[in-house]
XYZ file of C-alpha atoms in Angstrom:
598
model
C 163.896 319.989 260.141
C 161.792 318.531 257.018
C 165.226 317.187 255.520
C 166.267 315.452 259.286
C 162.376 313.852 260.093
C 162.500 312.522 256.505
C 165.824 311.006 256.572
C 165.247 309.669 260.346
C 162.301 308.402 259.076
C 163.919 306.519 256.378
C 166.324 305.299 258.751
C 163.829 303.992 260.850
C 162.225 302.618 257.715
C 165.279 300.559 256.773
C 165.858 299.376 260.357
C 162.648 297.644 260.691
C 163.458 296.292 256.961
C 166.381 295.076 258.181
C 165.323 294.164 261.498
C 165.495 290.151 260.644
C 168.142 290.097 259.510
C 169.672 292.458 261.894
C 168.714 290.492 264.974
C 169.089 286.809 263.933
C 171.528 286.452 260.956
C 172.682 283.124 262.147
C 168.830 281.626 261.063
C 169.020 283.643 258.065
C 172.371 282.407 256.531
C 170.980 278.860 258.216
C 168.032 278.756 256.254
C 169.326 280.491 253.099
C 172.072 277.577 253.207
C 169.833 274.532 253.521
C 167.568 275.777 250.426
C 170.566 276.176 248.304
C 172.280 273.211 248.937
C 170.464 271.041 246.614
C 171.069 273.441 243.920
C 174.767 272.405 243.960
C 174.103 269.380 242.643
C 172.100 270.521 240.392
C 174.752 271.967 237.905
C 176.658 269.796 236.062
C 180.324 269.937 236.935
C 181.392 271.284 233.883
C 179.313 274.515 234.404
C 179.350 274.636 237.712
C 181.014 277.774 238.084
C 179.708 279.778 235.471
C 176.097 279.216 237.084
C 177.623 280.313 240.218
C 177.970 283.482 238.949
C 174.450 283.699 237.125
C 171.685 281.338 238.496
C 172.299 279.695 241.685
C 173.359 283.688 242.332
C 170.088 284.487 241.838
C 168.306 281.251 243.493
C 170.009 282.456 246.726
C 168.653 285.450 247.129
C 165.230 284.030 246.467
C 166.122 281.927 248.527
C 167.199 284.570 251.388
C 164.207 286.240 250.824
C 161.905 282.440 252.113
C 164.369 282.819 255.201
C 163.954 286.308 255.811
C 159.734 285.857 255.526
C 160.658 282.781 258.053
C 162.153 285.512 260.678
C 159.807 287.818 260.379
C 157.296 285.674 261.010
C 158.894 284.265 264.492
C 159.447 288.200 265.586
C 156.250 287.839 266.925
C 157.294 285.259 269.447
C 160.311 286.995 270.510
C 161.087 287.995 273.510
C 161.557 291.928 272.600
C 158.426 292.080 271.003
C 155.669 289.341 273.197
C 158.573 288.618 275.809
C 157.900 284.580 274.982
C 161.366 283.284 274.623
C 159.736 279.728 274.712
C 157.587 280.123 271.772
C 160.226 281.792 269.568
C 162.451 279.135 269.805
C 159.764 276.381 269.428
C 158.440 278.278 266.414
C 162.629 277.825 264.585
C 163.114 274.296 266.463
C 160.170 273.506 263.390
C 161.807 275.270 261.069
C 164.337 274.021 261.496
C 163.053 270.609 261.175
C 160.507 271.068 257.723
C 163.946 272.944 256.309
C 166.853 270.271 257.052
C 164.299 267.218 256.066
C 162.953 269.511 253.265
C 166.195 269.860 251.604
C 168.168 266.719 252.163
C 165.226 265.210 250.528
C 165.518 267.682 247.828
C 169.518 266.903 247.947
C 168.424 262.729 248.244
C 166.437 263.012 244.528
C 169.533 264.829 242.717
C 172.064 262.882 244.126
C 170.504 259.349 244.370
C 167.145 259.376 242.107
C 168.702 261.856 239.300
C 165.804 264.483 239.966
C 164.328 266.531 241.740
C 160.543 267.542 243.791
C 158.241 267.351 240.630
C 154.521 265.999 239.817
C 156.007 262.359 240.175
C 158.223 262.049 243.361
C 155.072 264.111 244.952
C 152.798 261.291 243.929
C 155.311 258.572 245.582
C 155.867 260.114 248.184
C 152.262 260.340 248.572
C 151.313 256.388 247.838
C 154.073 254.621 249.722
C 153.532 252.055 252.000
C 154.972 250.054 254.824
C 156.955 247.443 252.963
C 157.827 249.805 249.890
C 159.584 252.724 252.606
C 161.384 248.917 254.432
C 162.505 248.014 250.676
C 163.110 251.931 250.515
C 165.831 252.238 253.234
C 167.164 248.661 252.763
C 168.382 249.795 249.405
C 169.644 253.457 249.652
C 170.176 254.373 253.837
C 172.934 251.611 253.365
C 174.378 252.619 250.108
C 177.755 254.507 250.362
C 176.101 257.504 249.031
C 174.218 258.961 251.068
C 177.037 260.114 252.630
C 177.268 263.238 250.356
C 173.907 263.964 251.128
C 173.675 263.987 255.122
C 177.915 265.432 255.123
C 176.868 269.089 254.496
C 173.902 268.916 256.750
C 176.358 267.386 259.725
C 178.529 270.354 258.700
C 176.263 272.732 258.190
C 174.724 271.915 261.612
C 177.844 271.757 263.537
C 178.615 275.549 261.917
C 175.816 276.911 263.147
C 176.039 275.236 266.522
C 179.735 276.641 266.923
C 178.737 280.380 265.765
C 175.964 280.422 267.997
C 177.706 279.473 270.882
C 180.965 281.933 270.428
C 178.461 284.146 269.624
C 179.464 285.654 266.048
C 175.958 287.707 265.103
C 178.001 291.050 265.080
C 180.540 289.404 262.923
C 177.715 288.622 260.578
C 176.010 290.874 260.490
C 179.350 293.350 259.480
C 179.445 291.178 256.451
C 175.713 291.111 255.859
C 176.076 294.949 255.087
C 178.545 295.071 252.618
C 175.577 293.205 250.254
C 172.533 295.284 251.483
C 172.401 296.772 247.637
C 173.555 293.748 245.872
C 171.042 291.870 247.470
C 167.973 294.828 247.866
C 168.945 295.342 243.658
C 168.133 290.926 243.434
C 165.600 290.719 245.449
C 163.413 293.454 243.640
C 164.222 291.918 240.217
C 163.041 288.376 241.836
C 160.033 289.998 243.124
C 159.220 291.670 239.479
C 160.994 288.551 237.360
C 160.509 285.130 239.026
C 157.775 285.347 240.834
C 154.648 285.546 238.277
C 155.766 282.372 236.940
C 154.373 281.179 240.444
C 151.354 282.180 239.060
C 148.981 281.991 236.301
C 148.919 279.341 233.246
C 152.026 276.844 234.555
C 152.112 274.265 232.061
C 152.702 278.139 230.199
C 155.006 278.801 232.536
C 156.867 275.563 232.950
C 157.139 276.130 228.796
C 158.420 279.749 229.120
C 161.204 278.735 231.624
C 162.344 275.283 230.243
C 161.840 275.855 226.220
C 162.069 279.635 225.998
C 164.530 279.844 228.009
C 162.731 283.195 229.339
C 163.467 282.318 233.083
C 166.566 280.417 232.869
C 167.590 280.741 236.900
C 164.227 279.157 237.895
C 165.919 275.767 235.864
C 167.664 275.187 239.179
C 164.728 276.295 241.551
C 163.775 274.017 244.202
C 161.174 275.595 244.682
C 159.529 276.495 241.411
C 160.339 272.735 240.462
C 158.086 272.183 243.482
C 155.465 274.237 242.940
C 155.285 273.445 239.859
C 154.974 269.542 240.826
C 151.997 270.409 243.029
C 150.225 272.116 240.366
C 150.962 269.328 237.879
C 149.958 266.460 240.785
C 146.804 268.189 240.674
C 146.346 268.167 236.748
C 146.781 264.344 237.207
C 143.823 263.982 240.292
C 141.788 265.676 237.508
C 142.853 263.773 234.521
C 142.093 260.685 236.551
C 138.200 261.901 236.832
C 137.871 262.889 233.845
C 138.949 259.821 232.018
C 136.855 258.066 235.176
C 133.024 260.119 233.890
C 134.376 259.028 230.273
C 134.241 255.596 231.161
C 131.265 255.846 233.159
C 129.605 257.486 230.197
C 130.541 255.222 227.092
C 127.547 254.568 225.947
C 126.098 251.982 223.038
C 128.377 249.081 222.122
C 127.801 246.075 219.545
C 129.735 244.180 217.863
C 129.219 243.049 214.586
C 131.263 239.818 214.874
C 130.355 236.384 216.130
C 133.860 235.704 216.620
C 136.984 237.171 216.156
C 140.933 236.992 217.775
C 143.071 240.406 217.304
C 146.695 240.628 218.509
C 148.229 243.842 219.392
C 152.223 243.368 220.044
C 153.228 246.986 221.495
C 157.174 247.241 220.858
C 159.651 249.296 222.593
C 161.787 252.129 221.570
C 162.185 249.817 218.492
C 163.951 252.339 215.869
C 162.930 251.079 211.987
C 165.668 251.839 210.813
C 167.287 248.834 212.266
C 164.780 245.901 211.335
C 165.943 244.245 208.157
C 162.289 244.111 207.240
C 162.762 248.204 206.411
C 166.087 247.339 204.867
C 168.738 247.583 207.473
C 171.347 245.381 206.020
C 172.493 243.050 209.147
C 170.473 240.236 209.613
C 168.009 241.448 212.766
C 164.557 240.210 211.786
C 165.039 237.157 209.842
C 162.222 235.230 211.505
C 159.131 238.066 210.975
C 160.938 238.320 207.143
C 160.300 234.720 206.929
C 156.821 235.926 207.932
C 156.363 237.831 205.251
C 154.157 240.304 206.975
C 152.007 243.172 205.660
C 154.131 246.162 205.949
C 153.029 250.127 206.511
C 155.953 251.837 205.569
C 154.804 255.335 207.281
C 153.744 255.466 210.246
C 154.701 257.476 213.042
C 153.585 257.871 216.792
C 152.819 260.948 218.179
C 155.498 261.142 221.102
C 159.133 259.787 221.764
C 157.601 259.017 226.070
C 155.945 255.600 226.850
C 153.329 257.143 228.427
C 152.573 259.743 226.710
C 152.226 257.527 223.472
C 150.153 255.161 225.176
C 147.529 257.513 225.728
C 147.325 259.013 222.734
C 146.631 255.130 220.986
C 144.510 253.846 223.432
C 142.157 257.339 223.140
C 139.939 257.772 219.956
C 141.366 261.723 220.098
C 143.791 263.032 218.107
C 146.576 265.091 219.180
C 145.378 268.437 217.990
C 141.630 267.615 219.209
C 139.542 270.554 221.023
C 138.860 267.847 223.665
C 141.902 266.192 225.224
C 142.754 262.126 225.313
C 140.685 261.895 229.314
C 137.420 263.036 227.904
C 137.022 259.823 225.713
C 136.828 256.138 227.060
C 140.257 253.982 226.539
C 140.004 251.883 223.137
C 140.107 248.503 224.645
C 136.811 249.651 226.912
C 134.698 249.594 223.922
C 135.551 246.152 222.935
C 135.145 244.910 226.442
C 132.123 246.049 227.043
C 130.597 244.460 223.519
C 131.131 241.324 225.064
C 135.931 240.440 223.833
C 137.645 239.427 226.422
C 140.261 241.742 226.617
C 143.851 240.598 227.881
C 146.658 243.052 228.862
C 150.047 241.138 229.450
C 152.366 243.871 229.594
C 156.167 243.661 231.284
C 156.292 247.207 232.304
C 153.248 247.907 233.969
C 152.371 244.689 235.749
C 149.236 245.001 237.354
C 149.205 244.476 241.523
C 145.469 244.440 243.419
C 145.513 247.938 245.554
C 143.264 250.618 246.861
C 141.839 253.297 244.379
C 144.387 255.630 245.588
C 147.042 253.429 244.903
C 148.103 252.677 241.852
C 151.337 252.394 239.503
C 152.061 256.295 239.256
C 154.287 255.666 236.765
C 151.819 255.329 233.556
C 150.264 258.234 234.221
C 146.912 257.882 232.077
C 146.318 255.615 235.357
C 145.888 251.946 232.976
C 146.664 250.423 236.630
C 143.998 252.099 238.469
C 141.486 249.328 239.944
C 138.571 251.313 238.058
C 139.872 251.912 234.913
C 141.769 248.507 234.732
C 138.404 246.732 235.733
C 136.518 248.902 233.023
C 138.663 247.422 230.536
C 140.522 244.036 230.801
C 139.453 241.024 231.530
C 142.572 239.643 232.291
C 146.278 241.335 233.668
C 149.372 239.983 234.213
C 150.931 240.452 237.825
C 154.722 239.848 237.598
C 156.858 240.713 234.957
C 159.971 239.579 233.770
C 164.018 240.339 233.282
C 163.424 238.993 229.381
C 159.955 239.589 227.070
C 160.296 236.084 226.536
C 159.356 234.223 230.261
C 156.174 237.310 229.537
C 155.082 235.358 227.042
C 155.895 232.014 228.152
C 153.672 233.087 231.355
C 150.587 233.436 228.757
C 151.220 230.588 227.392
C 150.929 228.640 230.675
C 147.418 229.989 230.960
C 145.764 230.899 227.803
C 142.923 228.619 228.565
C 141.538 230.726 231.323
C 142.578 233.852 228.980
C 141.380 233.084 225.395
C 137.353 231.331 227.171
C 135.153 233.743 224.350
C 134.758 233.532 220.982
C 135.735 237.243 220.201
C 138.665 237.829 222.371
C 141.885 240.886 222.352
C 144.382 240.499 223.474
C 146.889 243.147 223.724
C 150.888 242.172 224.892
C 153.351 244.757 225.788
C 157.213 244.427 225.809
C 160.247 245.754 226.909
C 161.631 245.434 223.574
C 164.827 247.206 222.808
C 163.848 249.851 226.155
C 168.047 251.428 226.898
C 169.714 250.202 228.149
C 169.483 247.342 225.149
C 171.894 245.190 226.278
C 169.744 243.764 229.332
C 167.095 243.318 227.233
C 168.543 239.893 225.419
C 169.949 236.845 227.178
C 174.051 235.933 226.312
C 172.833 233.507 224.191
C 171.421 236.032 221.994
C 174.744 238.302 221.618
C 175.006 237.594 217.446
C 176.741 240.535 216.344
C 179.610 242.092 217.546
C 181.282 245.539 217.093
C 182.782 243.967 214.159
C 179.738 243.658 212.609
C 179.286 246.758 212.484
C 180.783 248.684 209.497
C 181.086 252.493 209.687
C 183.990 254.859 210.666
C 182.523 255.303 214.825
C 184.799 254.125 217.679
C 184.842 250.621 218.895
C 182.573 252.079 222.293
C 179.160 253.534 219.971
C 180.198 249.973 217.623
C 179.355 248.622 220.354
C 176.435 250.249 221.602
C 174.858 249.663 217.968
C 175.927 245.599 217.871
C 173.943 245.127 221.582
C 170.838 247.195 220.425
C 171.156 244.667 217.312
C 171.136 241.902 219.156
C 167.835 243.394 221.364
C 166.108 243.830 218.344
C 167.070 240.112 217.269
C 165.866 238.543 220.051
C 162.644 240.535 219.932
C 162.259 239.152 216.336
C 162.303 235.581 218.008
C 159.666 236.715 221.016
C 157.434 238.426 217.659
C 157.616 234.708 216.057
C 157.024 233.258 219.326
C 153.751 235.232 219.941
C 152.317 234.230 216.416
C 153.571 230.908 216.604
C 150.293 230.493 219.578
C 147.732 231.793 217.120
C 148.942 230.750 213.476
C 146.733 228.002 213.702
C 143.581 230.299 214.232
C 141.339 232.444 212.698
C 143.936 235.592 213.797
C 144.896 238.677 212.439
C 148.512 240.235 214.820
C 149.516 243.836 214.574
C 153.175 244.541 215.769
C 154.044 248.088 216.444
C 156.435 250.331 218.783
C 155.366 252.895 221.249
C 158.581 255.145 219.476
C 161.885 254.552 218.157
C 165.499 255.442 219.832
C 168.472 257.128 218.102
C 170.845 254.214 217.601
C 173.871 256.479 216.661
C 172.393 256.623 212.911
C 172.823 259.979 212.189
C 175.512 261.177 214.608
C 177.568 259.230 217.900
C 174.720 259.176 219.778
C 172.232 257.038 221.434
C 169.283 257.657 223.314
C 166.660 260.197 222.765
C 166.394 263.964 222.181
C 163.022 265.746 223.156
C 164.497 269.134 221.244
C 162.867 268.422 217.861
C 162.634 272.075 216.958
C 166.785 271.749 216.990
C 166.985 268.235 215.197
C 166.929 267.978 211.611
C 164.504 265.726 210.721
C 166.772 262.782 209.853
C 167.171 263.006 214.000
C 163.224 263.263 214.422
C 163.084 259.985 212.503
C 164.508 257.960 214.251
C 162.558 258.871 217.698
C 159.176 258.836 216.070
C 158.935 256.520 212.788
C 158.391 253.101 213.709
C 157.584 249.683 212.322
C 153.393 248.800 211.377
C 153.012 245.035 210.490
C 150.215 243.240 210.303
C 150.834 239.313 210.471
C 147.320 237.521 208.959
C 146.892 233.738 209.602
C 146.608 231.293 206.947
C 142.872 231.081 208.460
C 142.426 235.257 208.679
C 144.005 235.080 204.729
C 140.965 232.663 203.580
C 138.182 233.877 206.013
C 138.879 237.801 205.353
C 139.668 238.942 202.105
C 138.541 242.145 201.593
C 140.423 242.785 204.939
C 143.876 241.689 203.559
C 142.838 243.757 200.063
C 142.597 246.560 201.420
C 146.047 245.743 203.795
C 147.953 245.620 200.770
C 146.555 248.703 199.195
C 147.233 250.824 202.281
C 151.014 250.338 202.873
C 151.812 253.443 201.898
C 149.180 255.473 203.640
C 150.437 257.964 205.863
C 149.308 256.659 209.506
C 149.511 258.084 213.003
C 149.189 255.514 215.968
C 146.735 258.323 217.819
C 144.151 257.375 215.433
C 144.295 253.364 216.121
C 141.860 252.693 217.805
C 139.715 253.749 214.926
C 141.277 250.708 213.044
C 141.106 248.852 215.683
C 137.242 249.755 215.957
C 136.666 248.595 212.098
C 138.886 245.256 212.426
C 137.201 243.990 215.588
C 133.403 245.421 214.264
C 133.053 247.448 216.700
C 129.626 250.142 216.233
C 130.445 252.921 218.794
C 129.331 256.572 218.046
C 132.827 257.864 218.484
C 133.894 255.809 215.281
C 135.147 257.964 212.775
C 135.879 256.191 209.483
C 137.724 259.178 208.867
C 141.359 258.373 210.980
C 140.831 254.774 209.520
C 143.213 254.126 207.135
C 141.747 251.621 205.816
C 139.024 253.255 204.389
C 138.036 254.869 201.371
C 137.563 258.409 203.602
C 140.296 258.748 205.209
C 142.089 262.053 205.490
C 145.657 261.366 204.116
C 146.494 264.961 203.312
C 146.723 265.255 207.325
C 149.383 266.851 209.218
C 150.829 265.009 212.130
C 150.747 266.892 215.144
C 153.744 265.306 217.313
C 155.067 266.370 220.377
C 158.016 267.045 222.270
C 158.876 266.581 225.697
C 155.426 265.089 226.407
C 152.654 267.895 225.452
C 154.816 271.031 226.253
C 155.088 271.861 222.256
C 153.682 270.668 219.162
C 155.540 270.293 216.173
C 153.712 269.653 212.541
C 155.520 266.336 211.804
C 154.324 266.692 207.640
C 155.687 270.188 206.909
C 159.274 269.697 209.357
C 160.326 266.664 207.194
C 159.709 268.481 204.080
């Protein structure tokens, strides 16, 4: 009797556990498939079959659990319990709308934007206004690719209605019964292995999944990516608040110079090995070579991603500091507070006046946030251009207004050789062809190299144009790039890699070694011989641009408690033995660059 009672009890428990699926199998399968559809498109065609048998199947069970919970809650309104059939159907209409919208949005991101629900897409959704919605619809809704997004959902809805109409509930239930054991086993696996990644240190969780490979199935899991996106969005808000607090508490700042003109030109995706100045065989920098700049030989960037490189060289903190970059004011704010007119002309992050809650999310360091922009800069450009020379021409037209101070810091941010290089120069600058490239690669790769070299030669023309604007002044111009790019230097590969630990030192060299060039005018050489001597004496000093603020404080005569002469490469106390810590994938993991190069 005890055995029979125990068996009956177990059967009762089993019935209750499977009740949501037994009672509404159509809803269960519909919701599971809705969440699963974007996963199919996430995996590339070559490896899709392999993923069907592993990660995607595991994720399908995960989505089945989500669907199970949705239906379980709906049983509160089911007519067999509270006899409120209207509420039951309203609940599922809402559930259909939410899950269809969520799934369509995710598939749209995958198919049209090559991304998922991340912190960037979430922030973009929050910051979209009416004009952007109109432009968005005109760009994408009329695109034929949108059919590949909408069609699967029409098919799913059609079959759902058919199944409901002909009452295949029993058939689906019988089919499902054979999978109980497998699904139960995988559900236990998911609860034990997957769910811990939805809590705790989400940055470490992200590293474990995307870098250390501890749970590969979560790489394609929409809900996990959405969870991480929300967490990182909150981190973005916290960073913003920290940075605003830092800028508001900058402390006392003074300037020791009565007059000064410093020009910083920030390039983009500049591979130093393709510069004639650094020994490249082709004449990619003839104009800069004639200017005979003071050439630093061992300078690197902490990251091969623009937004992360910017945050590191704008903040007086280091990559290996105990405090984060947002816990210090950005260095242009020191110049502005000390009386400098600070001009920032960017061909990537043009400024548009908006509310404080809506700013250019792409920068990730909040440069276009109104309060931060006004604290750091006196003047900004409002328009971006197809080619960098047009940006410089705009500055030239407005320079009488922009250079209206005895002390001026002028910062240009170019498109440079940003991918795709062939789009970075006008047709008149097609100087090199694939026949100019002397290597054993196929013509397709030679053409890419030629296009990159053409963009580098055009960049040379732009830099020379900028110097011409100030050559008759007492001015010092500094040119460096935010990061490099791999341009078929050691293998048939063009672009950027983020797996530095898996690369040899030559690949890392292409991405992180950057040009660092000083262009003093004749008047500056005459008026500041001690600085010229210090620059020429330290051309072989190892340096990383996360210490740029301290160098600029020294050159600009800025007196602040944030200045550390041990981080100024022109100082006799500069720490030349420092191990430079670089980052891959932004801040996913840190690598000792100098140890790696050895």
